[in-house]
Short mmCIF file of C-alpha atoms in Angstrom, two decimals:
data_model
loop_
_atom_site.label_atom_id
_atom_site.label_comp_id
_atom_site.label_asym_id
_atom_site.label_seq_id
_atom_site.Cartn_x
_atom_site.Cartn_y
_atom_site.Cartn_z
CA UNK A 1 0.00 0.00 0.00
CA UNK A 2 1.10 3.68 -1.00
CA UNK A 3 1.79 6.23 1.45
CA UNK A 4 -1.44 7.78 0.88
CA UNK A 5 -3.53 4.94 1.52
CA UNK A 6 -4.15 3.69 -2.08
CA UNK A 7 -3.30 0.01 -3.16
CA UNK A 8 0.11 -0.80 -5.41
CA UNK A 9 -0.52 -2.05 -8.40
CA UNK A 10 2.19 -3.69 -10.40
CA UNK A 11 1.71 -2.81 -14.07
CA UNK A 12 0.62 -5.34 -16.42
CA UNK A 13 0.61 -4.87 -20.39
CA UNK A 14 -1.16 -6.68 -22.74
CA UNK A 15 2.18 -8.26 -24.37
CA UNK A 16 1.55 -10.94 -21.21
CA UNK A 17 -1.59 -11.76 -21.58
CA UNK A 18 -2.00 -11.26 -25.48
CA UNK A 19 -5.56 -12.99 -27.26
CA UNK A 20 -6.86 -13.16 -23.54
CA UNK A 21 -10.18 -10.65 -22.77
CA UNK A 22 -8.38 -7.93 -20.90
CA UNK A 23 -11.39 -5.47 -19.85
CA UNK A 24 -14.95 -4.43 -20.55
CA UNK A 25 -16.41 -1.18 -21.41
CA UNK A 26 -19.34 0.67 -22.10
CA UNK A 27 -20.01 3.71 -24.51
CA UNK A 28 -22.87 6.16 -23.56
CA UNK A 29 -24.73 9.19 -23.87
CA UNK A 30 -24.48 10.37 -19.73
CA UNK A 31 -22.03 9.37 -17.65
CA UNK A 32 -23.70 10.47 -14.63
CA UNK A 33 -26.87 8.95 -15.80
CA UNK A 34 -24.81 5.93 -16.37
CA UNK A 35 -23.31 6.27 -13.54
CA UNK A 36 -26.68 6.56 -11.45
CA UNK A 37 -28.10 3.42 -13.23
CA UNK A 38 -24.97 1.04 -12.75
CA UNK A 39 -24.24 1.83 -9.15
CA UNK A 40 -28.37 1.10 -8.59
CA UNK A 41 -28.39 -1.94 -10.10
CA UNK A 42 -24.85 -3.43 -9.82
CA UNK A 43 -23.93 -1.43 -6.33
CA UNK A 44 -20.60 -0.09 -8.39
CA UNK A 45 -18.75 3.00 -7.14
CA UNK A 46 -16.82 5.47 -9.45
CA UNK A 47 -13.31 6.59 -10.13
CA UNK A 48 -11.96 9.08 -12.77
CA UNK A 49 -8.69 7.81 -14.58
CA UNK A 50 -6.78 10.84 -15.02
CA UNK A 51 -4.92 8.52 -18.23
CA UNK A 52 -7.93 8.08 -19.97
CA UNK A 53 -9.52 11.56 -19.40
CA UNK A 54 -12.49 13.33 -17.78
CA UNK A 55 -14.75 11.32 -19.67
CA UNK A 56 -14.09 8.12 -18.96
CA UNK A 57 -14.74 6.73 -15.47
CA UNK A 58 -13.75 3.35 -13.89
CA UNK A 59 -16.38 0.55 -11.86
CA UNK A 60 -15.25 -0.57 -8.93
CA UNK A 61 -16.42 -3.41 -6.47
CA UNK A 62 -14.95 -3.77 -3.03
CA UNK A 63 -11.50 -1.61 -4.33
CA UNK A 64 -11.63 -4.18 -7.36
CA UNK A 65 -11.91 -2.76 -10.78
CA UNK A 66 -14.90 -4.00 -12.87
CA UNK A 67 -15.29 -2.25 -16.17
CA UNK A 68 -14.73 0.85 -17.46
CA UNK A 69 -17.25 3.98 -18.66
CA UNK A 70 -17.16 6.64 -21.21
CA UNK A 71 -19.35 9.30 -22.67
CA UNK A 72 -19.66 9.77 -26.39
CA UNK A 73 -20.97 12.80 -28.50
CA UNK A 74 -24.89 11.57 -29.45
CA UNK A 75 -23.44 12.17 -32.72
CA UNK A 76 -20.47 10.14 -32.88
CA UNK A 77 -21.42 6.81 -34.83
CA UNK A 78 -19.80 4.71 -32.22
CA UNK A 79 -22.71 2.13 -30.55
CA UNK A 80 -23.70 2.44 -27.15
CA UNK A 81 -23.05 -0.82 -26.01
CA UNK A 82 -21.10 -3.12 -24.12
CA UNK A 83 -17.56 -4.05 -25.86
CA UNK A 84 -15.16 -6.44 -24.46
CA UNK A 85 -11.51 -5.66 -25.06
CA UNK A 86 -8.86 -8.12 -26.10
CA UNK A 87 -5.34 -7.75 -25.26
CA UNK A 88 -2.75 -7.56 -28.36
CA UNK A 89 1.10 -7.21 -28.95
CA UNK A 90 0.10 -4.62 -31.68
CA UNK A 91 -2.93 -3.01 -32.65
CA UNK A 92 -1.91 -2.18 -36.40
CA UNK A 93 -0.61 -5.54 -36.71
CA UNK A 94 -4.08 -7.19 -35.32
CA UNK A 95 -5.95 -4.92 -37.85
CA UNK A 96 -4.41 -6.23 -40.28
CA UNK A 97 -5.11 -9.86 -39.70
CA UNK A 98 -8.76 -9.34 -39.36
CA UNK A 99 -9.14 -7.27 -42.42
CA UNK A 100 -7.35 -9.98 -44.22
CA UNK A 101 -10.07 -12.38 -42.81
CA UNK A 102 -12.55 -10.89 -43.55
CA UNK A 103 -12.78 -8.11 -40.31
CA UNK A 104 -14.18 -4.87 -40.59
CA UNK A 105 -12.74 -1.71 -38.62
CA UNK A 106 -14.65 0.72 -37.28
CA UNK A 107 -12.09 2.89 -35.22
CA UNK A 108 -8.80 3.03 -34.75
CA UNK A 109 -6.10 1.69 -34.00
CA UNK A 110 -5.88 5.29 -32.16
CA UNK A 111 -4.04 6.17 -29.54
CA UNK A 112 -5.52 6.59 -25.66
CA UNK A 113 -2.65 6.94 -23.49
CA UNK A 114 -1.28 4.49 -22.03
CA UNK A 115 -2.10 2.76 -24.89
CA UNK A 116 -3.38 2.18 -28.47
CA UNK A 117 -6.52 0.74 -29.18
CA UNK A 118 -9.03 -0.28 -32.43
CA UNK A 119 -12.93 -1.38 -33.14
CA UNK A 120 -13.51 -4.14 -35.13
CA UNK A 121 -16.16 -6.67 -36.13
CA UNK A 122 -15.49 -9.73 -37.07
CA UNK A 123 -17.07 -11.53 -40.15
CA UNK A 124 -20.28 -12.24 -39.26
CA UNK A 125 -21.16 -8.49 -37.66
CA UNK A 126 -19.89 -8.99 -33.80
CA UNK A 127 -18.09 -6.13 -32.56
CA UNK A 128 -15.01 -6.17 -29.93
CA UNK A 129 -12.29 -3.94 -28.95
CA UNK A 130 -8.56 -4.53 -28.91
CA UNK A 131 -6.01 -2.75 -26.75
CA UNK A 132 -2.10 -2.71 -27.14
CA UNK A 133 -0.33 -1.44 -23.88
CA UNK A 134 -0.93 -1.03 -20.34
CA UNK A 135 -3.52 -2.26 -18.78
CA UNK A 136 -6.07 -0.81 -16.06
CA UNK A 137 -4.67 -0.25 -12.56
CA UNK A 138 -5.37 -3.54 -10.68
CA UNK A 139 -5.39 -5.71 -13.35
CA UNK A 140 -4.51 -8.78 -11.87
CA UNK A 141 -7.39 -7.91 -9.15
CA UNK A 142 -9.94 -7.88 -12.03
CA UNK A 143 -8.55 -10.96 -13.21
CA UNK A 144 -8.77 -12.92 -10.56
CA UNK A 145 -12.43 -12.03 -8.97
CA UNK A 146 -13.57 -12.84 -12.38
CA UNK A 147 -16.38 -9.80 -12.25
CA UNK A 148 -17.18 -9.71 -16.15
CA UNK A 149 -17.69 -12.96 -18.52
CA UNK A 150 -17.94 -12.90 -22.44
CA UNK A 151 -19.83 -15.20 -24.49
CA UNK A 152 -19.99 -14.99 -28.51
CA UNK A 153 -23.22 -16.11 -30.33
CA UNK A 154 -22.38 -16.15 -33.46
CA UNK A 155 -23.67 -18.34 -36.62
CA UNK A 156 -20.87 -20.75 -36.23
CA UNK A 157 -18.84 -21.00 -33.47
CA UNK A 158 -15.68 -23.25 -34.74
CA UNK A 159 -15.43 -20.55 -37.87
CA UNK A 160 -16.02 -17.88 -35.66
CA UNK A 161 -12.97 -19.50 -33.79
CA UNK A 162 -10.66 -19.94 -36.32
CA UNK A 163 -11.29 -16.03 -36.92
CA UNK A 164 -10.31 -14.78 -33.57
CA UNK A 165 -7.64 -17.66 -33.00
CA UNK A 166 -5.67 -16.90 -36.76
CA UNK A 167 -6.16 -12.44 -35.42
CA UNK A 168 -5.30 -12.53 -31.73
CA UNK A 169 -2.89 -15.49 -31.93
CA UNK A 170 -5.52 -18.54 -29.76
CA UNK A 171 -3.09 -21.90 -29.79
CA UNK A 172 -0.32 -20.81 -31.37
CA UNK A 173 3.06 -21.69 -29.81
CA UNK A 174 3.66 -18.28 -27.76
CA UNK A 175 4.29 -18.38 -24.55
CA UNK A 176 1.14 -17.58 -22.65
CA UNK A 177 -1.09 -17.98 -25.46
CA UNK A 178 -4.93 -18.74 -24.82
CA UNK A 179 -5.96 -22.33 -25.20
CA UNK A 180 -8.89 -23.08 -27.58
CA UNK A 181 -11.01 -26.06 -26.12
CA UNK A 182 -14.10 -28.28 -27.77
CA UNK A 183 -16.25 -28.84 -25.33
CA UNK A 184 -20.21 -30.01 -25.95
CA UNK A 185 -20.97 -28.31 -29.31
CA UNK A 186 -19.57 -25.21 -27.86
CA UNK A 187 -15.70 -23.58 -28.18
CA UNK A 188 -14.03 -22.40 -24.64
CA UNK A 189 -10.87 -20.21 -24.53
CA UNK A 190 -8.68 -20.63 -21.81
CA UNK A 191 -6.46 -18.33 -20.16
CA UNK A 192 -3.64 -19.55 -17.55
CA UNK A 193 -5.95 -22.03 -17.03
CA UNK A 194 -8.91 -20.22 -16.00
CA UNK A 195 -12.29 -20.30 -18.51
CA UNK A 196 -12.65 -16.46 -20.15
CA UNK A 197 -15.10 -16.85 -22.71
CA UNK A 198 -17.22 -19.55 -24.37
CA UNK A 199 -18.58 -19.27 -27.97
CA UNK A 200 -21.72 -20.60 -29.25
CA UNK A 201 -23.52 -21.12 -32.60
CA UNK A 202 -26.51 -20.45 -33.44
CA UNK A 203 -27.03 -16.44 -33.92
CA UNK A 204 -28.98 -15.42 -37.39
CA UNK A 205 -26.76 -12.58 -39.11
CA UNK A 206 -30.17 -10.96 -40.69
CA UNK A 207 -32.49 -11.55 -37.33
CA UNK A 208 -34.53 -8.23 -36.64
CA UNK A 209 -33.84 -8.18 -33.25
CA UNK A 210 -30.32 -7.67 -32.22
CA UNK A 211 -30.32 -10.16 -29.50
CA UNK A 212 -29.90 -12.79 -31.85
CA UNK A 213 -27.84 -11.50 -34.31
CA UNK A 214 -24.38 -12.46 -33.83
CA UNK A 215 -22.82 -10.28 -31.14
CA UNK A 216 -19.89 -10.52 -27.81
CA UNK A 217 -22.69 -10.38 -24.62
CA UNK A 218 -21.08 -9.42 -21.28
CA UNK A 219 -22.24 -11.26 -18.30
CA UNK A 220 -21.61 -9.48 -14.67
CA UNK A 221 -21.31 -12.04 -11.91
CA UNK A 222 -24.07 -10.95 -8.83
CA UNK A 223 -25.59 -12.20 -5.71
CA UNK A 224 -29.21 -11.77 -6.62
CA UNK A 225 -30.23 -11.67 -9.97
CA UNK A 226 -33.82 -10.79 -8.98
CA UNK A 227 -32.73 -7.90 -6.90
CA UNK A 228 -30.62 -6.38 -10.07
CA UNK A 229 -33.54 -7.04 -12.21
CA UNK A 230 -36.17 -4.73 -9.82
CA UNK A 231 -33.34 -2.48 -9.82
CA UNK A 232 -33.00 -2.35 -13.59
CA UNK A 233 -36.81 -1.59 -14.32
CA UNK A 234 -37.08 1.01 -11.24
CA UNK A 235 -34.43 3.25 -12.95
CA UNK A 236 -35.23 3.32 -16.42
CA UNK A 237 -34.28 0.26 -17.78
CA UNK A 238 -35.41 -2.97 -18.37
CA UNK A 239 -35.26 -6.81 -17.74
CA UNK A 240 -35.36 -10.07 -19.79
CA UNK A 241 -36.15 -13.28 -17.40
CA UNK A 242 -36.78 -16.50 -17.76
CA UNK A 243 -38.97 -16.69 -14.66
CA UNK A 244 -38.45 -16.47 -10.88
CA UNK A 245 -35.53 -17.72 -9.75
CA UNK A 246 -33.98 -17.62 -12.87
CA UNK A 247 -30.02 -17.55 -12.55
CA UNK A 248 -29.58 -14.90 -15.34
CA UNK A 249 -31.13 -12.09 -16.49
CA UNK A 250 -30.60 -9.75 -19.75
CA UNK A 251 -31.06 -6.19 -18.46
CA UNK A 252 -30.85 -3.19 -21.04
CA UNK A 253 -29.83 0.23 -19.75
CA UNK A 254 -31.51 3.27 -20.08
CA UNK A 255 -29.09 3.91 -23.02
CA UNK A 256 -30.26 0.49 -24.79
CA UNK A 257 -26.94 -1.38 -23.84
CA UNK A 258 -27.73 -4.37 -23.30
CA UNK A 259 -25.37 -6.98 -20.62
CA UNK A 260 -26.55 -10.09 -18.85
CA UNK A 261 -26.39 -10.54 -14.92
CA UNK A 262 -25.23 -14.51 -13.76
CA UNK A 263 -25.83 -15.79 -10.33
CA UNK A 264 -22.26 -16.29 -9.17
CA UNK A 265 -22.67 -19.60 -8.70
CA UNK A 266 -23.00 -20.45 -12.81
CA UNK A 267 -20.17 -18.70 -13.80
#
């Protein structure tokens, strides 16, 4: 611990952890509305990160970091959704890859000090983020209290993971490396062992609703999944259930950003 009372962090850069999902973030219209709605319904409290700027705020749970915050112009034609961020040796050189297979970029790679980062889609429409550089103070933290979750639907899951393995380097013979796993008609990545995203098939690329259309879903591990549900719908959002006592919920924000909350249990 610092002098000041603050935690020490040892710095961690996404050249260790390359391929693995490094962070979570969401884009949006108000930050203090945003701010207002998340700490409601997820009990998260808020920290500027003087690196990132004033408009970017970091979620925190018990001191640990959970995901990350920032306000876009309304006129800017990024989404306002939830993006999960993978970590990458080089952004220009990961850009590449996925254009070459078939990718599309939507931003970037630009530079946000510490770092550089790019949005992409992959083939069939999904969007995700990459980041080249340092990563968020308490890194490891995040990492281990395993907060957020990702899950791809996508059309085909073992094409959709030859995409991402052949652009952020899955199974190849780097040290560190995520492992790419087969399990029950469904793909699992693997990072230092631990499970940090599953893919599944199924989504329809030209479904009306988004929902099913192929897209990255975040999931936020919680106590009480009925409790953040209430909370959703009393301030402005809503919530998706399969019934009482349902273990997971999709809640949309007020901003139409749509995550999923997991009992902690079934993550």
């Amino acid at each position: 611990m610092k002098s000041d009372g603050t935690l020490h962090h040892e710095v961690v850069t996404s050249h260790s952890v390359f391929g693995a999902p490094c962070w979570v973030s969401l884009t949006t219209r108000d930050l203090r509305a945003a701010e207002a709605f998340y700490h409601a319904v997820l009990g998260w409290e808020w920290a500027s990160d003087t690196k990132m700027g004033d408009q970017y705020r970091i979620a925190r749970v018990d001191r640990v970091p959970v995901a990350g915050v920032s306000e876009v112009d309304f006129v800017a034609k990024t989404a306002l959704a939830w993006t999960p961020y993978f970590a990458v040796s080089s952004a220009d050189e990961t850009v590449s890859r996925s254009q070459e297979r078939g990718g599309t970029t939507a931003v970037g790679p630009i530079s946000l000090p510490p770092g550089r980062a790019a949005l992409l889609a992959d083939r069939d429409g999904a969007v995700f983020g990459i980041w080249e550089g340092e990563l968020v103070a308490g890194w490891e933290a995040w990492r281990r209290a395993a907060p957020a979750f990702i899950r791809l639907h996508t059309r085909d899951a073992f094409d959709a993971a030859m995409f991402y393995g052949e652009v952020l380097g899955w199974a190849s013979n780097a040290s560190g490396c995520c492992e790419v796993h087969y399990e029950e008609n469904e793909v699992v990545l693997r990072s230092q062992g631990d499970i940090v995203a599953r893919i599944h098939s199924g989504a329809v690329e030209a479904a009306p609703d988004p929902t099913i259309r192929p897209h990255w879903q975040i999931h936020f591990a919680v106590s009480d999944v009925e409790a953040c549900a209430r909370a959703a719908r009393a301030h402005g959002g809503t919530a998706h259930q399969q019934g009482v006592g349902s273990t997971e919920a999709v809640l949309i924000d007020p901003d139409g950003a749509h995550f999923t909350v997991t009992s902690k249990g079934d993550v």
